[in-house]
């Protein structure tokens, strides 16, 4: 079957760095998306990885290892506004997205 | 430019009633999607449309129907609501298909009693 695993909840301190992991098992693979979702709001796009390696975009970076079925989202210089859920989604061979349940990130001052 | 709008924002519905959730996008995207989001679960695809005039079933289509008469609108209908359809419903669109970034509407919170 197809499956996405990510931690349910993480806590970090303002100004620190946090890494949110995601492992996936899909029928074929075409890429990995990360979305941010603030409580009560819609998901918004953060990143899309197709090739292995790290892609940096400001304070946020995303990493992909296709051979390991693994990705992570790295958030640097954490701010209170980064408190949100982070959703991992893998695109399968039919380009359908398989979504993880999301990681709720709590930032403490 | 509004992006994607959904209506209503929230609704309480008696079981057995018919309900249509509306979704409109102004980005001229070809593909549109309906998801439901339940606590502890990932977004689950209900129905999708790759282009106007075509629709397809997602992971959890039972009890729901959609239509795509034009590019902009993609309504979701619950023919006879049941309590298990209590959820937050998100409409999304992407430029060509699911391989593209999806843009989400603000969601509709539906409670079926």
Short mmCIF file of C-alpha atoms in Angstrom, two decimals:
data_model
loop_
_atom_site.label_atom_id
_atom_site.label_comp_id
_atom_site.label_asym_id
_atom_site.label_seq_id
_atom_site.Cartn_x
_atom_site.Cartn_y
_atom_site.Cartn_z
CA UNK A 1 0.00 0.00 0.00
CA UNK A 2 0.91 3.66 -0.17
CA UNK A 3 1.93 5.37 3.02
CA UNK A 4 3.41 8.59 4.35
CA UNK A 5 4.84 8.84 7.86
CA UNK A 6 5.73 12.00 9.73
CA UNK A 7 5.82 12.82 13.44
CA UNK A 8 2.54 13.98 14.93
CA UNK A 9 3.95 16.86 16.93
CA UNK A 10 7.25 18.63 17.58
CA UNK A 11 8.27 21.45 19.90
CA UNK A 12 11.11 23.90 19.31
CA UNK A 13 12.38 27.19 20.69
CA UNK A 14 12.18 30.55 18.97
CA UNK A 15 15.43 31.27 17.12
CA UNK A 16 16.44 27.61 16.95
CA UNK A 17 16.53 25.09 14.08
CA UNK A 18 14.09 22.20 13.63
CA UNK A 19 14.02 19.30 11.19
CA UNK A 20 10.72 17.63 10.30
CA UNK A 21 11.13 14.18 8.76
CA UNK A 22 8.90 12.40 6.28
CA UNK A 23 9.18 8.85 4.95
CA UNK A 24 7.08 7.59 2.09
CA UNK A 25 6.13 4.39 0.32
CA UNK A 26 4.35 4.89 -2.97
CA UNK A 27 3.64 3.05 -6.21
CA UNK A 28 6.19 4.91 -8.27
CA UNK A 29 7.41 8.34 -7.29
CA UNK A 30 7.43 11.68 -9.09
CA UNK A 31 8.23 14.18 -6.38
CA UNK A 32 7.70 15.34 -2.82
CA UNK A 33 5.75 18.41 -1.71
CA UNK A 34 5.80 20.27 1.59
CA UNK A 35 2.91 22.51 2.61
CA UNK A 36 2.38 24.71 5.65
CA UNK A 37 -1.02 24.93 7.30
CA UNK A 38 -1.83 27.37 10.10
CA UNK A 39 -4.66 26.37 12.40
CA UNK A 40 -8.03 27.00 10.79
CA UNK A 41 -6.49 27.97 7.46
CA UNK A 42 -5.77 26.38 4.09
CA UNK A 43 -2.50 24.61 3.26
CA UNK A 44 0.02 26.77 1.40
CA UNK A 45 2.87 25.54 -0.79
CA UNK A 46 6.41 25.55 0.62
CA UNK A 47 8.56 23.36 -1.59
CA UNK A 48 8.72 20.63 -4.22
CA UNK A 49 11.65 18.20 -4.60
CA UNK A 50 12.10 15.92 -7.56
CA UNK A 51 15.84 15.25 -7.48
CA UNK A 52 17.99 14.08 -4.59
CA UNK A 53 19.56 16.77 -2.50
CA UNK A 54 18.89 19.91 -0.56
CA UNK A 55 16.96 22.88 -1.88
CA UNK A 56 17.18 26.09 0.10
CA UNK A 57 14.57 28.82 0.08
CA UNK A 58 15.26 31.49 2.67
CA UNK A 59 14.84 30.15 6.19
CA UNK A 60 13.29 26.94 4.86
CA UNK A 61 15.13 24.09 3.15
CA UNK A 62 13.88 20.73 1.92
CA UNK A 63 15.87 17.56 1.35
CA UNK A 64 15.06 14.45 -0.64
CA UNK A 65 16.60 10.99 -0.87
CA UNK A 66 14.70 8.94 -3.46
CA UNK A 67 16.64 5.75 -2.72
CA UNK A 68 15.69 5.93 0.97
CA UNK A 69 12.13 7.17 0.48
CA UNK A 70 12.93 10.03 2.82
CA UNK A 71 12.58 13.78 2.97
CA UNK A 72 12.95 16.45 5.58
CA UNK A 73 11.99 20.08 5.98
CA UNK A 74 14.53 22.23 7.81
CA UNK A 75 13.38 25.47 9.41
CA UNK A 76 16.05 27.89 10.62
CA UNK A 77 15.84 30.94 12.89
CA UNK A 78 12.42 29.88 14.07
CA UNK A 79 9.82 32.57 14.57
CA UNK A 80 6.56 32.36 16.49
CA UNK A 81 4.67 32.64 13.20
CA UNK A 82 6.21 29.30 12.14
CA UNK A 83 3.87 27.57 14.60
CA UNK A 84 1.74 25.53 12.20
CA UNK A 85 1.25 22.06 10.81
CA UNK A 86 3.61 20.92 8.08
CA UNK A 87 2.21 18.50 5.53
CA UNK A 88 4.30 16.13 3.45
CA UNK A 89 2.83 14.77 0.20
CA UNK A 90 4.35 12.33 -2.27
CA UNK A 91 3.38 12.20 -5.92
CA UNK A 92 2.93 8.61 -7.12
CA UNK A 93 3.33 7.10 -10.59
CA UNK A 94 -0.05 8.55 -11.64
CA UNK A 95 0.91 11.95 -10.22
CA UNK A 96 -1.72 11.52 -7.50
CA UNK A 97 -0.71 13.03 -4.17
CA UNK A 98 -0.48 10.84 -1.08
CA UNK A 99 -0.69 13.09 1.97
CA UNK A 100 0.78 12.61 5.40
CA UNK A 101 -1.31 13.49 8.46
CA UNK A 102 0.91 16.49 9.15
CA UNK A 103 3.37 17.49 11.88
CA UNK A 104 2.16 20.10 14.32
CA UNK A 105 5.09 22.37 15.18
CA UNK A 106 4.88 24.30 18.45
CA UNK A 107 7.31 27.19 18.91
CA UNK A 108 8.07 28.30 22.45
CA UNK A 109 9.60 31.66 23.33
CA UNK B 1 -7.45 38.48 -7.71
CA UNK B 2 -9.17 36.20 -5.21
CA UNK B 3 -7.56 32.87 -6.16
CA UNK B 4 -9.96 30.24 -4.93
CA UNK B 5 -13.14 30.96 -3.04
CA UNK B 6 -15.39 28.49 -1.25
CA UNK B 7 -18.89 28.84 0.11
CA UNK B 8 -20.25 28.51 2.66
CA UNK B 9 -17.52 29.03 5.26
CA UNK B 10 -19.32 26.71 7.63
CA UNK B 11 -22.59 24.84 7.74
CA UNK B 12 -24.56 22.68 10.16
CA UNK B 13 -26.72 20.20 8.31
CA UNK B 14 -29.32 17.65 9.34
CA UNK B 15 -28.63 14.08 8.27
CA UNK B 16 -30.41 13.15 5.07
CA UNK B 17 -30.34 16.66 3.64
CA UNK B 18 -28.76 17.52 0.31
CA UNK B 19 -25.92 20.04 0.31
CA UNK B 20 -23.73 21.63 -2.36
CA UNK B 21 -20.38 23.13 -1.50
CA UNK B 22 -19.28 25.75 -3.97
CA UNK B 23 -15.78 26.36 -5.30
CA UNK B 24 -14.67 29.00 -7.80
CA UNK B 25 -11.18 29.85 -9.04
CA UNK B 26 -10.08 32.79 -11.17
CA UNK B 27 -6.60 31.56 -12.09
CA UNK B 28 -7.75 29.72 -15.24
CA UNK B 29 -6.30 26.50 -13.85
CA UNK B 30 -7.23 23.34 -15.71
CA UNK B 31 -7.22 20.94 -12.76
CA UNK B 32 -9.38 21.14 -9.64
CA UNK B 33 -9.75 18.93 -6.59
CA UNK B 34 -11.93 18.32 -3.57
CA UNK B 35 -10.36 17.06 -0.34
CA UNK B 36 -11.64 16.34 3.11
CA UNK B 37 -9.46 16.83 6.16
CA UNK B 38 -10.16 14.98 9.40
CA UNK B 39 -8.22 15.16 12.64
CA UNK B 40 -5.27 12.77 12.64
CA UNK B 41 -5.62 11.92 8.98
CA UNK B 42 -3.97 13.33 5.89
CA UNK B 43 -5.92 15.17 3.26
CA UNK B 44 -8.03 12.65 1.36
CA UNK B 45 -9.01 13.23 -2.25
CA UNK B 46 -12.74 12.94 -2.91
CA UNK B 47 -13.02 13.85 -6.60
CA UNK B 48 -10.91 15.66 -9.14
CA UNK B 49 -11.18 17.20 -12.57
CA UNK B 50 -8.25 17.50 -14.97
CA UNK B 51 -10.12 19.83 -17.31
CA UNK B 52 -13.56 21.28 -17.86
CA UNK B 53 -16.06 18.58 -18.79
CA UNK B 54 -14.18 15.71 -17.13
CA UNK B 55 -14.20 14.38 -13.58
CA UNK B 56 -12.64 11.45 -11.74
CA UNK B 57 -12.96 9.61 -8.46
CA UNK B 58 -10.41 9.99 -5.73
CA UNK B 59 -9.73 7.94 -2.63
CA UNK B 60 -13.08 8.52 -0.85
CA UNK B 61 -15.78 9.33 -3.46
CA UNK B 62 -18.77 7.50 -1.97
CA UNK B 63 -21.64 9.79 -1.03
CA UNK B 64 -20.26 12.70 -3.07
CA UNK B 65 -20.67 13.91 -6.64
CA UNK B 66 -19.08 16.70 -8.65
CA UNK B 67 -19.52 18.47 -11.95
CA UNK B 68 -17.22 20.67 -14.03
CA UNK B 69 -19.34 22.62 -16.48
CA UNK B 70 -16.68 25.29 -16.98
CA UNK B 71 -13.08 26.08 -16.03
CA UNK B 72 -13.86 28.21 -12.99
CA UNK B 73 -16.45 26.26 -11.00
CA UNK B 74 -16.26 22.86 -9.33
CA UNK B 75 -19.19 22.23 -6.96
CA UNK B 76 -19.30 19.24 -4.60
CA UNK B 77 -22.69 17.74 -3.76
CA UNK B 78 -23.65 15.53 -0.85
CA UNK B 79 -26.85 13.87 -2.01
CA UNK B 80 -27.97 12.69 1.43
CA UNK B 81 -25.63 13.80 4.20
CA UNK B 82 -24.53 11.41 6.95
CA UNK B 83 -22.70 12.22 10.22
CA UNK B 84 -19.47 10.60 8.94
CA UNK B 85 -19.30 13.38 6.37
CA UNK B 86 -18.64 15.87 9.15
CA UNK B 87 -15.28 17.31 8.13
CA UNK B 88 -13.42 20.30 6.76
CA UNK B 89 -13.61 20.37 2.98
CA UNK B 90 -10.93 22.01 0.87
CA UNK B 91 -11.11 22.80 -2.80
CA UNK B 92 -7.82 23.18 -4.67
CA UNK B 93 -6.62 23.87 -8.18
CA UNK B 94 -3.42 23.45 -10.17
CA UNK B 95 -2.33 24.78 -13.51
CA UNK B 96 -2.31 21.56 -15.53
CA UNK B 97 -2.55 18.53 -13.27
CA UNK B 98 -1.56 16.96 -9.93
CA UNK B 99 2.14 17.23 -10.82
CA UNK B 100 1.81 20.99 -10.42
CA UNK B 101 1.59 22.98 -7.19
CA UNK B 102 -1.91 22.94 -5.77
CA UNK B 103 -3.51 26.12 -4.45
CA UNK B 104 -6.16 25.70 -1.79
CA UNK B 105 -9.35 27.55 -0.97
CA UNK B 106 -10.11 28.62 2.61
CA UNK B 107 -12.20 25.54 3.34
CA UNK B 108 -15.76 24.75 4.40
CA UNK B 109 -16.39 23.35 7.87
CA UNK B 110 -19.37 21.00 7.62
CA UNK B 111 -21.15 19.42 10.56
CA UNK B 112 -23.80 16.76 9.92
CA UNK B 113 -26.06 16.01 12.85
#
